[in-house]
């Protein structure tokens, strides 16, 4: 790779987030693999491009040319140069948090006037000084190589328009536009399936809640019927109690007549006592009062 700085190695993983294109993502992963970039620097560009194209075709991304791979790697090199210079200028050492302060454009610009400068502050330990020296060497190496290939660098979008994307394709080969359309259609179908599945789940849950509601309603009706039946039984028991109470009162009145030596109403009627007189006498009340006094 262009440099060996720990923070730059971690920051370089964010290069794929710049575009989201399959070519950019595949080439970046290939560059970050151990030993691949050294082969690229040894002018094995044609073989390297074919290997990257094989990886793209294995992932069902077709329609790219070797020149697309070369331009993408050169673009990543420029981004590495900017990253290394920014890290040296800011004095960053293996800090993941500091990586998020650096942005990775799709087409990085490298001004020829900016030259890396090495600096080491007093009071640093030997490990920091060695790290600074390695960083300076990496920046110089990257800047020199970027200068030699500056005339052959193009953006990824230009490479797409001038390569396979504009040339007629044979049968069975997808262009980037067709691949994008296919991916969009697959995503649309997946989203539609998810929405339909969600609707079915909601419908099943709704039916379940409705069934639970009907069951709860039937339970309430059954409870109301049981309560009404219990109330009717209570009314019957109360009526029977009142009837039994009146019977007990009559028996007590009869006992009072016999205890007091008084005749009953029937006996008085048989003896010819008028009913009005019988009502005035109120033998039952008098007999009960007599029983109460003796008790």
PDB file of C-alpha atoms in Angstrom:
ATOM      1  CA  UNK A   1       0.000   0.000   0.000  1.00  0.00           C
ATOM      2  CA  UNK A   2       1.036   3.604  -0.285  1.00  0.00           C
ATOM      3  CA  UNK A   3       1.678   4.077   3.428  1.00  0.00           C
ATOM      4  CA  UNK A   4       1.705   1.993   6.573  1.00  0.00           C
ATOM      5  CA  UNK A   5       0.314   4.464   9.082  1.00  0.00           C
ATOM      6  CA  UNK A   6      -2.073   2.691  11.517  1.00  0.00           C
ATOM      7  CA  UNK A   7      -4.652   5.465  11.462  1.00  0.00           C
ATOM      8  CA  UNK A   8      -4.468   5.680   7.677  1.00  0.00           C
ATOM      9  CA  UNK A   9      -5.064   1.942   7.412  1.00  0.00           C
ATOM     10  CA  UNK A  10      -8.245   2.318   9.433  1.00  0.00           C
ATOM     11  CA  UNK A  11      -9.296   5.492   7.660  1.00  0.00           C
ATOM     12  CA  UNK A  12      -8.835   3.810   4.288  1.00  0.00           C
ATOM     13  CA  UNK A  13     -11.756   1.509   5.091  1.00  0.00           C
ATOM     14  CA  UNK A  14     -14.038   4.530   4.699  1.00  0.00           C
ATOM     15  CA  UNK A  15     -13.090   4.949   1.039  1.00  0.00           C
ATOM     16  CA  UNK A  16     -15.913   2.656  -0.062  1.00  0.00           C
ATOM     17  CA  UNK A  17     -18.485   4.930   1.568  1.00  0.00           C
ATOM     18  CA  UNK A  18     -17.595   7.744  -0.835  1.00  0.00           C
ATOM     19  CA  UNK A  19     -19.540   6.414  -3.834  1.00  0.00           C
ATOM     20  CA  UNK A  20     -21.206   3.124  -3.002  1.00  0.00           C
ATOM     21  CA  UNK A  21     -20.413   1.857  -6.517  1.00  0.00           C
ATOM     22  CA  UNK A  22     -19.586  -1.848  -6.948  1.00  0.00           C
ATOM     23  CA  UNK A  23     -16.385  -1.091  -8.867  1.00  0.00           C
ATOM     24  CA  UNK A  24     -15.116   1.312  -6.198  1.00  0.00           C
ATOM     25  CA  UNK A  25     -15.968  -1.139  -3.407  1.00  0.00           C
ATOM     26  CA  UNK A  26     -14.362  -4.163  -5.094  1.00  0.00           C
ATOM     27  CA  UNK A  27     -11.184  -2.331  -6.081  1.00  0.00           C
ATOM     28  CA  UNK A  28     -10.790  -0.840  -2.599  1.00  0.00           C
ATOM     29  CA  UNK A  29     -11.088  -4.273  -0.982  1.00  0.00           C
ATOM     30  CA  UNK A  30      -8.528  -5.605  -3.471  1.00  0.00           C
ATOM     31  CA  UNK A  31      -6.078  -2.770  -2.749  1.00  0.00           C
ATOM     32  CA  UNK A  32      -6.380  -3.303   1.013  1.00  0.00           C
ATOM     33  CA  UNK A  33      -5.546  -7.019   0.690  1.00  0.00           C
ATOM     34  CA  UNK A  34      -1.919  -7.819   1.623  1.00  0.00           C
ATOM     35  CA  UNK A  35       0.500  -7.948  -1.320  1.00  0.00           C
ATOM     36  CA  UNK A  36      -1.910  -6.758  -4.012  1.00  0.00           C
ATOM     37  CA  UNK A  37      -0.753  -3.166  -4.157  1.00  0.00           C
ATOM     38  CA  UNK A  38       2.890  -4.212  -4.448  1.00  0.00           C
ATOM     39  CA  UNK A  39       1.990  -6.199  -7.593  1.00  0.00           C
ATOM     40  CA  UNK A  40       0.296  -3.123  -8.984  1.00  0.00           C
ATOM     41  CA  UNK A  41       3.421  -1.039  -8.385  1.00  0.00           C
ATOM     42  CA  UNK A  42       5.496  -3.632 -10.281  1.00  0.00           C
ATOM     43  CA  UNK A  43       3.578  -2.765 -13.500  1.00  0.00           C
ATOM     44  CA  UNK A  44       1.426  -5.897 -13.452  1.00  0.00           C
ATOM     45  CA  UNK A  45      -1.547  -3.683 -14.263  1.00  0.00           C
ATOM     46  CA  UNK A  46      -3.065  -5.852 -16.998  1.00  0.00           C
ATOM     47  CA  UNK A  47      -3.023  -8.989 -14.850  1.00  0.00           C
ATOM     48  CA  UNK A  48      -4.303  -7.084 -11.840  1.00  0.00           C
ATOM     49  CA  UNK A  49      -7.156  -5.599 -13.878  1.00  0.00           C
ATOM     50  CA  UNK A  50      -8.186  -9.056 -15.090  1.00  0.00           C
ATOM     51  CA  UNK A  51      -8.194 -10.404 -11.529  1.00  0.00           C
ATOM     52  CA  UNK A  52     -10.401  -7.546 -10.338  1.00  0.00           C
ATOM     53  CA  UNK A  53     -12.744  -8.047 -13.290  1.00  0.00           C
ATOM     54  CA  UNK A  54     -13.038 -11.734 -12.384  1.00  0.00           C
ATOM     55  CA  UNK A  55     -14.047 -10.746  -8.845  1.00  0.00           C
ATOM     56  CA  UNK A  56     -16.641  -8.340 -10.245  1.00  0.00           C
ATOM     57  CA  UNK A  57     -18.080 -10.991 -12.570  1.00  0.00           C
ATOM     58  CA  UNK A  58     -18.187 -13.480  -9.699  1.00  0.00           C
ATOM     59  CA  UNK A  59     -20.337 -10.949  -7.818  1.00  0.00           C
ATOM     60  CA  UNK A  60     -22.615 -10.580 -10.887  1.00  0.00           C
ATOM     61  CA  UNK A  61     -21.277  -7.111 -11.759  1.00  0.00           C
ATOM     62  CA  UNK A  62     -20.457  -7.212 -15.481  1.00  0.00           C
ATOM     63  CA  UNK A  63     -19.828  -4.652 -18.186  1.00  0.00           C
ATOM     64  CA  UNK A  64     -16.555  -3.188 -16.865  1.00  0.00           C
ATOM     65  CA  UNK A  65     -13.292  -2.897 -18.784  1.00  0.00           C
ATOM     66  CA  UNK A  66      -9.664  -3.109 -17.561  1.00  0.00           C
ATOM     67  CA  UNK A  67      -9.326   0.634 -18.017  1.00  0.00           C
ATOM     68  CA  UNK A  68     -12.107   1.117 -15.461  1.00  0.00           C
ATOM     69  CA  UNK A  69     -10.110  -0.837 -12.897  1.00  0.00           C
ATOM     70  CA  UNK A  70      -6.933   1.131 -13.618  1.00  0.00           C
ATOM     71  CA  UNK A  71      -8.647   4.503 -13.270  1.00  0.00           C
ATOM     72  CA  UNK A  72     -10.321   3.405 -10.037  1.00  0.00           C
ATOM     73  CA  UNK A  73      -7.016   2.320  -8.485  1.00  0.00           C
ATOM     74  CA  UNK A  74      -5.408   5.604  -9.546  1.00  0.00           C
ATOM     75  CA  UNK A  75      -8.284   7.512  -7.984  1.00  0.00           C
ATOM     76  CA  UNK A  76      -7.822   5.603  -4.715  1.00  0.00           C
ATOM     77  CA  UNK A  77      -4.099   6.422  -4.830  1.00  0.00           C
ATOM     78  CA  UNK A  78      -4.880  10.124  -5.007  1.00  0.00           C
ATOM     79  CA  UNK A  79      -7.162   9.793  -2.022  1.00  0.00           C
ATOM     80  CA  UNK A  80      -4.409   8.002  -0.107  1.00  0.00           C
ATOM     81  CA  UNK A  81      -2.012  10.854  -0.902  1.00  0.00           C
ATOM     82  CA  UNK A  82      -4.466  13.457   0.369  1.00  0.00           C
ATOM     83  CA  UNK A  83      -5.115  11.365   3.462  1.00  0.00           C
ATOM     84  CA  UNK A  84      -1.412  10.932   4.231  1.00  0.00           C
ATOM     85  CA  UNK A  85      -0.685  14.633   3.773  1.00  0.00           C
ATOM     86  CA  UNK A  86      -3.657  15.614   5.910  1.00  0.00           C
ATOM     87  CA  UNK A  87      -2.558  13.229   8.654  1.00  0.00           C
ATOM     88  CA  UNK A  88       0.992  14.551   8.620  1.00  0.00           C
ATOM     89  CA  UNK A  89      -0.191  18.154   8.635  1.00  0.00           C
ATOM     90  CA  UNK A  90      -2.605  17.533  11.504  1.00  0.00           C
ATOM     91  CA  UNK A  91      -0.179  15.371  13.487  1.00  0.00           C
ATOM     92  CA  UNK A  92      -2.618  12.483  13.830  1.00  0.00           C
ATOM     93  CA  UNK A  93      -1.342   9.171  15.168  1.00  0.00           C
ATOM     94  CA  UNK A  94      -3.517   6.033  15.143  1.00  0.00           C
ATOM     95  CA  UNK A  95      -6.702   7.838  16.144  1.00  0.00           C
ATOM     96  CA  UNK A  96      -9.940   6.367  14.867  1.00  0.00           C
ATOM     97  CA  UNK A  97     -11.930   9.379  15.960  1.00  0.00           C
ATOM     98  CA  UNK A  98      -9.754  11.723  13.918  1.00  0.00           C
ATOM     99  CA  UNK A  99     -10.497   9.764  10.743  1.00  0.00           C
ATOM    100  CA  UNK A 100     -14.019  11.160  10.634  1.00  0.00           C
ATOM    101  CA  UNK A 101     -12.690  14.689  10.171  1.00  0.00           C
ATOM    102  CA  UNK A 102     -11.380  13.762   6.703  1.00  0.00           C
ATOM    103  CA  UNK A 103     -13.726  13.492   3.715  1.00  0.00           C
ATOM    104  CA  UNK A 104     -13.126  11.240   0.720  1.00  0.00           C
ATOM    105  CA  UNK A 105     -14.405  12.798  -2.529  1.00  0.00           C
ATOM    106  CA  UNK A 106     -14.993  10.651  -5.580  1.00  0.00           C
ATOM    107  CA  UNK A 107     -12.419  12.615  -7.579  1.00  0.00           C
ATOM    108  CA  UNK A 108      -9.659  13.746  -5.199  1.00  0.00           C
ATOM    109  CA  UNK A 109      -7.570  16.730  -6.279  1.00  0.00           C
ATOM    110  CA  UNK A 110      -3.869  16.871  -5.469  1.00  0.00           C
ATOM    111  CA  UNK A 111      -2.200  20.280  -5.887  1.00  0.00           C
ATOM    112  CA  UNK A 112       1.359  20.177  -7.157  1.00  0.00           C
ATOM    113  CA  UNK A 113       2.379  23.002  -4.845  1.00  0.00           C
ATOM    114  CA  UNK A 114       1.640  21.018  -1.693  1.00  0.00           C
ATOM    115  CA  UNK A 115       4.687  19.053  -0.636  1.00  0.00           C
ATOM    116  CA  UNK A 116       4.907  16.903   2.468  1.00  0.00           C
ATOM    117  CA  UNK A 117       7.189  18.017   5.247  1.00  0.00           C
ATOM    118  CA  UNK A 118       8.523  15.890   8.064  1.00  0.00           C
ATOM    119  CA  UNK A 119       8.424  17.190  11.592  1.00  0.00           C
ATOM    120  CA  UNK A 120       9.182  15.718  14.981  1.00  0.00           C
ATOM    121  CA  UNK A 121       8.582  17.634  18.177  1.00  0.00           C
ATOM    122  CA  UNK A 122      11.018  17.614  21.078  1.00  0.00           C
ATOM    123  CA  UNK A 123      10.218  15.402  24.048  1.00  0.00           C
ATOM    124  CA  UNK A 124       8.743  12.567  21.870  1.00  0.00           C
ATOM    125  CA  UNK A 125       9.871   9.047  22.575  1.00  0.00           C
ATOM    126  CA  UNK A 126      11.711   6.859  20.092  1.00  0.00           C
ATOM    127  CA  UNK A 127       8.554   5.094  18.957  1.00  0.00           C
ATOM    128  CA  UNK A 128       6.888   8.324  17.853  1.00  0.00           C
ATOM    129  CA  UNK A 129       9.982   9.404  15.943  1.00  0.00           C
ATOM    130  CA  UNK A 130      10.114   6.114  14.046  1.00  0.00           C
ATOM    131  CA  UNK A 131       6.416   6.452  13.251  1.00  0.00           C
ATOM    132  CA  UNK A 132       6.916   9.995  11.928  1.00  0.00           C
ATOM    133  CA  UNK A 133       9.776   8.838   9.690  1.00  0.00           C
ATOM    134  CA  UNK A 134       7.673   6.055   8.220  1.00  0.00           C
ATOM    135  CA  UNK A 135       4.829   8.474   7.609  1.00  0.00           C
ATOM    136  CA  UNK A 136       7.131  10.948   5.825  1.00  0.00           C
ATOM    137  CA  UNK A 137       8.481   8.202   3.563  1.00  0.00           C
ATOM    138  CA  UNK A 138       4.988   7.040   2.719  1.00  0.00           C
ATOM    139  CA  UNK A 139       3.811  10.542   1.845  1.00  0.00           C
ATOM    140  CA  UNK A 140       6.820  11.157  -0.389  1.00  0.00           C
ATOM    141  CA  UNK A 141       6.403   7.834  -2.139  1.00  0.00           C
ATOM    142  CA  UNK A 142       2.715   8.407  -2.714  1.00  0.00           C
ATOM    143  CA  UNK A 143       3.245  11.949  -3.969  1.00  0.00           C
ATOM    144  CA  UNK A 144       5.918  10.845  -6.444  1.00  0.00           C
ATOM    145  CA  UNK A 145       3.801   8.036  -7.818  1.00  0.00           C
ATOM    146  CA  UNK A 146       0.752  10.279  -8.056  1.00  0.00           C
ATOM    147  CA  UNK A 147       2.838  12.769 -10.050  1.00  0.00           C
ATOM    148  CA  UNK A 148       3.901  10.125 -12.578  1.00  0.00           C
ATOM    149  CA  UNK A 149       0.312   9.030 -13.221  1.00  0.00           C
ATOM    150  CA  UNK A 150      -1.355  12.425 -13.022  1.00  0.00           C
ATOM    151  CA  UNK A 151      -1.867  12.631 -16.782  1.00  0.00           C
ATOM    152  CA  UNK A 152      -3.794   9.354 -16.970  1.00  0.00           C
ATOM    153  CA  UNK A 153      -6.261   9.901 -14.119  1.00  0.00           C
ATOM    154  CA  UNK A 154      -9.969  10.229 -14.727  1.00  0.00           C
ATOM    155  CA  UNK A 155     -13.040  10.156 -12.517  1.00  0.00           C
ATOM    156  CA  UNK A 156     -14.973   6.935 -12.115  1.00  0.00           C
ATOM    157  CA  UNK A 157     -18.003   8.471 -13.801  1.00  0.00           C
ATOM    158  CA  UNK A 158     -16.002   9.383 -16.927  1.00  0.00           C
ATOM    159  CA  UNK A 159     -14.547   5.891 -17.028  1.00  0.00           C
ATOM    160  CA  UNK A 160     -18.053   4.442 -16.917  1.00  0.00           C
ATOM    161  CA  UNK A 161     -19.264   6.604 -19.788  1.00  0.00           C
ATOM    162  CA  UNK A 162     -16.241   5.923 -22.003  1.00  0.00           C
ATOM    163  CA  UNK A 163     -15.918   2.168 -21.441  1.00  0.00           C
ATOM    164  CA  UNK A 164     -18.218  -0.817 -21.676  1.00  0.00           C
ATOM    165  CA  UNK A 165     -21.212   1.218 -20.603  1.00  0.00           C
ATOM    166  CA  UNK A 166     -21.249   2.978 -24.023  1.00  0.00           C
ATOM    167  CA  UNK A 167     -20.191   0.051 -26.248  1.00  0.00           C
ATOM    168  CA  UNK A 168     -22.628  -2.615 -27.490  1.00  0.00           C
ATOM    169  CA  UNK A 169     -22.614  -5.686 -25.271  1.00  0.00           C
ATOM    170  CA  UNK A 170     -22.909  -9.307 -26.262  1.00  0.00           C
ATOM    171  CA  UNK A 171     -25.839 -11.436 -25.182  1.00  0.00           C
ATOM    172  CA  UNK A 172     -25.809 -12.436 -21.549  1.00  0.00           C
ATOM    173  CA  UNK A 173     -23.644  -9.469 -20.448  1.00  0.00           C
ATOM    174  CA  UNK A 174     -25.234  -6.764 -18.297  1.00  0.00           C
ATOM    175  CA  UNK A 175     -24.223  -3.139 -18.570  1.00  0.00           C
ATOM    176  CA  UNK A 176     -23.896  -1.031 -15.392  1.00  0.00           C
ATOM    177  CA  UNK A 177     -27.213   0.651 -16.231  1.00  0.00           C
ATOM    178  CA  UNK A 178     -28.945  -2.710 -16.674  1.00  0.00           C
ATOM    179  CA  UNK A 179     -27.395  -3.992 -13.461  1.00  0.00           C
ATOM    180  CA  UNK A 180     -28.605  -0.869 -11.656  1.00  0.00           C
ATOM    181  CA  UNK A 181     -32.111  -1.330 -13.058  1.00  0.00           C
ATOM    182  CA  UNK A 182     -32.098  -4.995 -12.071  1.00  0.00           C
ATOM    183  CA  UNK A 183     -30.972  -4.121  -8.553  1.00  0.00           C
ATOM    184  CA  UNK A 184     -33.701  -1.468  -8.308  1.00  0.00           C
ATOM    185  CA  UNK A 185     -36.345  -3.936  -9.518  1.00  0.00           C
ATOM    186  CA  UNK A 186     -35.181  -6.577  -7.046  1.00  0.00           C
ATOM    187  CA  UNK A 187     -35.286  -4.021  -4.236  1.00  0.00           C
ATOM    188  CA  UNK A 188     -38.778  -2.953  -5.325  1.00  0.00           C
ATOM    189  CA  UNK A 189     -39.963  -6.571  -5.348  1.00  0.00           C
ATOM    190  CA  UNK A 190     -38.382  -7.153  -1.939  1.00  0.00           C
ATOM    191  CA  UNK A 191     -40.032  -4.028  -0.510  1.00  0.00           C
ATOM    192  CA  UNK A 192     -43.382  -5.062  -1.986  1.00  0.00           C
ATOM    193  CA  UNK A 193     -43.002  -8.539  -0.510  1.00  0.00           C
ATOM    194  CA  UNK A 194     -42.128  -7.051   2.880  1.00  0.00           C
ATOM    195  CA  UNK A 195     -45.174  -4.766   2.736  1.00  0.00           C
ATOM    196  CA  UNK A 196     -47.490  -7.619   1.720  1.00  0.00           C
ATOM    197  CA  UNK A 197     -46.084  -9.833   4.450  1.00  0.00           C
ATOM    198  CA  UNK A 198     -46.576  -7.034   6.967  1.00  0.00           C
ATOM    199  CA  UNK A 199     -50.182  -6.639   5.826  1.00  0.00           C
ATOM    200  CA  UNK A 200     -50.785 -10.379   6.220  1.00  0.00           C
ATOM    201  CA  UNK A 201     -49.267 -10.378   9.686  1.00  0.00           C
ATOM    202  CA  UNK A 202     -51.396  -7.382  10.682  1.00  0.00           C
ATOM    203  CA  UNK A 203     -54.509  -9.081   9.286  1.00  0.00           C
ATOM    204  CA  UNK A 204     -53.794 -12.251  11.261  1.00  0.00           C
ATOM    205  CA  UNK A 205     -53.201 -10.225  14.418  1.00  0.00           C
ATOM    206  CA  UNK A 206     -56.425  -8.299  13.798  1.00  0.00           C
ATOM    207  CA  UNK A 207     -58.422 -11.504  13.391  1.00  0.00           C
ATOM    208  CA  UNK A 208     -56.863 -12.859  16.557  1.00  0.00           C
ATOM    209  CA  UNK A 209     -57.767  -9.714  18.492  1.00  0.00           C
ATOM    210  CA  UNK A 210     -61.285  -9.804  17.030  1.00  0.00           C
ATOM    211  CA  UNK A 211     -61.702 -13.441  18.064  1.00  0.00           C
ATOM    212  CA  UNK A 212     -60.440 -12.602  21.529  1.00  0.00           C
ATOM    213  CA  UNK A 213     -62.941  -9.744  21.673  1.00  0.00           C
ATOM    214  CA  UNK A 214     -65.813 -12.023  20.672  1.00  0.00           C
ATOM    215  CA  UNK A 215     -64.732 -14.564  23.255  1.00  0.00           C
ATOM    216  CA  UNK A 216     -64.536 -11.866  25.909  1.00  0.00           C
ATOM    217  CA  UNK A 217     -67.986 -10.591  24.883  1.00  0.00           C
ATOM    218  CA  UNK A 218     -69.483 -14.087  25.171  1.00  0.00           C
ATOM    219  CA  UNK A 219     -67.876 -14.479  28.593  1.00  0.00           C
ATOM    220  CA  UNK A 220     -69.431 -11.188  29.694  1.00  0.00           C
ATOM    221  CA  UNK A 221     -72.849 -12.262  28.407  1.00  0.00           C
ATOM    222  CA  UNK A 222     -72.504 -15.579  30.215  1.00  0.00           C
ATOM    223  CA  UNK A 223     -71.559 -13.740  33.390  1.00  0.00           C
ATOM    224  CA  UNK A 224     -74.564 -11.424  33.042  1.00  0.00           C
ATOM    225  CA  UNK A 225     -76.884 -14.392  32.534  1.00  0.00           C
ATOM    226  CA  UNK A 226     -75.443 -16.080  35.614  1.00  0.00           C
ATOM    227  CA  UNK A 227     -75.872 -12.890  37.629  1.00  0.00           C
ATOM    228  CA  UNK A 228     -79.512 -12.538  36.495  1.00  0.00           C
ATOM    229  CA  UNK A 229     -80.203 -16.170  37.372  1.00  0.00           C
ATOM    230  CA  UNK A 230     -78.644 -15.684  40.798  1.00  0.00           C
ATOM    231  CA  UNK A 231     -80.763 -12.566  41.316  1.00  0.00           C
ATOM    232  CA  UNK A 232     -83.940 -14.468  40.432  1.00  0.00           C
ATOM    233  CA  UNK A 233     -83.001 -17.238  42.844  1.00  0.00           C
ATOM    234  CA  UNK A 234     -82.378 -14.628  45.527  1.00  0.00           C
ATOM    235  CA  UNK A 235     -85.824 -13.104  44.886  1.00  0.00           C
ATOM    236  CA  UNK A 236     -87.420 -16.522  45.151  1.00  0.00           C
ATOM    237  CA  UNK A 237     -85.579 -17.223  48.372  1.00  0.00           C
ATOM    238  CA  UNK A 238     -86.653 -13.852  49.741  1.00  0.00           C
ATOM    239  CA  UNK A 239     -90.299 -14.538  48.821  1.00  0.00           C
ATOM    240  CA  UNK A 240     -90.110 -17.978  50.412  1.00  0.00           C
ATOM    241  CA  UNK A 241     -88.584 -16.426  53.513  1.00  0.00           C
ATOM    242  CA  UNK A 242     -91.380 -13.865  53.729  1.00  0.00           C
ATOM    243  CA  UNK A 243     -93.983 -16.577  53.295  1.00  0.00           C
ATOM    244  CA  UNK A 244     -92.381 -18.726  55.942  1.00  0.00           C
ATOM    245  CA  UNK A 245     -92.182 -15.731  58.236  1.00  0.00           C
ATOM    246  CA  UNK A 246     -95.907 -15.056  57.850  1.00  0.00           C
ATOM    247  CA  UNK A 247     -96.632 -18.702  58.574  1.00  0.00           C
ATOM    248  CA  UNK A 248     -94.526 -18.515  61.724  1.00  0.00           C
ATOM    249  CA  UNK A 249     -96.412 -15.365  62.783  1.00  0.00           C
ATOM    250  CA  UNK A 250     -99.717 -17.114  62.307  1.00  0.00           C
ATOM    251  CA  UNK A 251     -98.545 -20.072  64.345  1.00  0.00           C
ATOM    252  CA  UNK A 252     -97.384 -17.753  67.097  1.00  0.00           C
ATOM    253  CA  UNK A 253    -100.783 -16.009  67.100  1.00  0.00           C
ATOM    254  CA  UNK A 254    -102.549 -19.362  67.406  1.00  0.00           C
ATOM    255  CA  UNK A 255    -100.285 -20.304  70.286  1.00  0.00           C
ATOM    256  CA  UNK A 256    -101.032 -16.944  71.928  1.00  0.00           C
ATOM    257  CA  UNK A 257    -104.775 -17.582  71.729  1.00  0.00           C
ATOM    258  CA  UNK A 258    -104.404 -20.916  73.446  1.00  0.00           C
ATOM    259  CA  UNK A 259    -102.004 -19.652  76.103  1.00  0.00           C
ATOM    260  CA  UNK A 260    -104.235 -16.684  77.005  1.00  0.00           C
ATOM    261  CA  UNK A 261    -107.366 -18.848  77.061  1.00  0.00           C
ATOM    262  CA  UNK A 262    -108.964 -16.753  74.340  1.00  0.00           C
ATOM    263  CA  UNK A 263    -110.950 -18.157  71.494  1.00  0.00           C
ATOM    264  CA  UNK A 264    -109.704 -17.979  67.996  1.00  0.00           C
ATOM    265  CA  UNK A 265    -111.369 -15.868  65.349  1.00  0.00           C
ATOM    266  CA  UNK A 266    -113.167 -18.879  63.938  1.00  0.00           C
ATOM    267  CA  UNK A 267    -114.465 -19.882  67.328  1.00  0.00           C
ATOM    268  CA  UNK A 268    -115.663 -16.346  67.980  1.00  0.00           C
ATOM    269  CA  UNK A 269    -117.367 -16.297  64.601  1.00  0.00           C
ATOM    270  CA  UNK A 270    -119.073 -19.598  65.364  1.00  0.00           C
ATOM    271  CA  UNK A 271    -120.282 -18.137  68.644  1.00  0.00           C
ATOM    272  CA  UNK A 272    -121.959 -15.322  66.711  1.00  0.00           C
ATOM    273  CA  UNK A 273    -119.532 -12.502  67.442  1.00  0.00           C
ATOM    274  CA  UNK A 274    -119.693  -9.926  64.635  1.00  0.00           C
ATOM    275  CA  UNK A 275    -116.615  -9.591  62.487  1.00  0.00           C
ATOM    276  CA  UNK A 276    -116.299  -5.883  63.326  1.00  0.00           C
ATOM    277  CA  UNK A 277    -116.035  -6.744  67.004  1.00  0.00           C
ATOM    278  CA  UNK A 278    -113.546  -9.462  66.229  1.00  0.00           C
ATOM    279  CA  UNK A 279    -111.401  -6.927  64.348  1.00  0.00           C
ATOM    280  CA  UNK A 280    -111.599  -4.491  67.230  1.00  0.00           C
ATOM    281  CA  UNK A 281    -110.472  -7.053  69.734  1.00  0.00           C
ATOM    282  CA  UNK A 282    -107.212  -7.782  67.838  1.00  0.00           C
ATOM    283  CA  UNK A 283    -106.762 -11.026  69.621  1.00  0.00           C
ATOM    284  CA  UNK A 284    -103.518 -11.791  67.834  1.00  0.00           C
ATOM    285  CA  UNK A 285    -101.756  -8.586  68.919  1.00  0.00           C
ATOM    286  CA  UNK A 286    -103.052  -8.936  72.454  1.00  0.00           C
ATOM    287  CA  UNK A 287    -101.855 -12.510  72.643  1.00  0.00           C
ATOM    288  CA  UNK A 288     -98.402 -11.581  71.328  1.00  0.00           C
ATOM    289  CA  UNK A 289     -98.146  -8.733  73.816  1.00  0.00           C
ATOM    290  CA  UNK A 290     -99.046 -11.094  76.629  1.00  0.00           C
ATOM    291  CA  UNK A 291     -96.348 -13.525  75.547  1.00  0.00           C
ATOM    292  CA  UNK A 292     -93.845 -10.679  75.401  1.00  0.00           C
ATOM    293  CA  UNK A 293     -94.717  -9.547  78.946  1.00  0.00           C
ATOM    294  CA  UNK A 294     -94.242 -13.031  80.361  1.00  0.00           C
ATOM    295  CA  UNK A 295     -90.915 -13.387  78.633  1.00  0.00           C
TER     296      UNK A 295
END
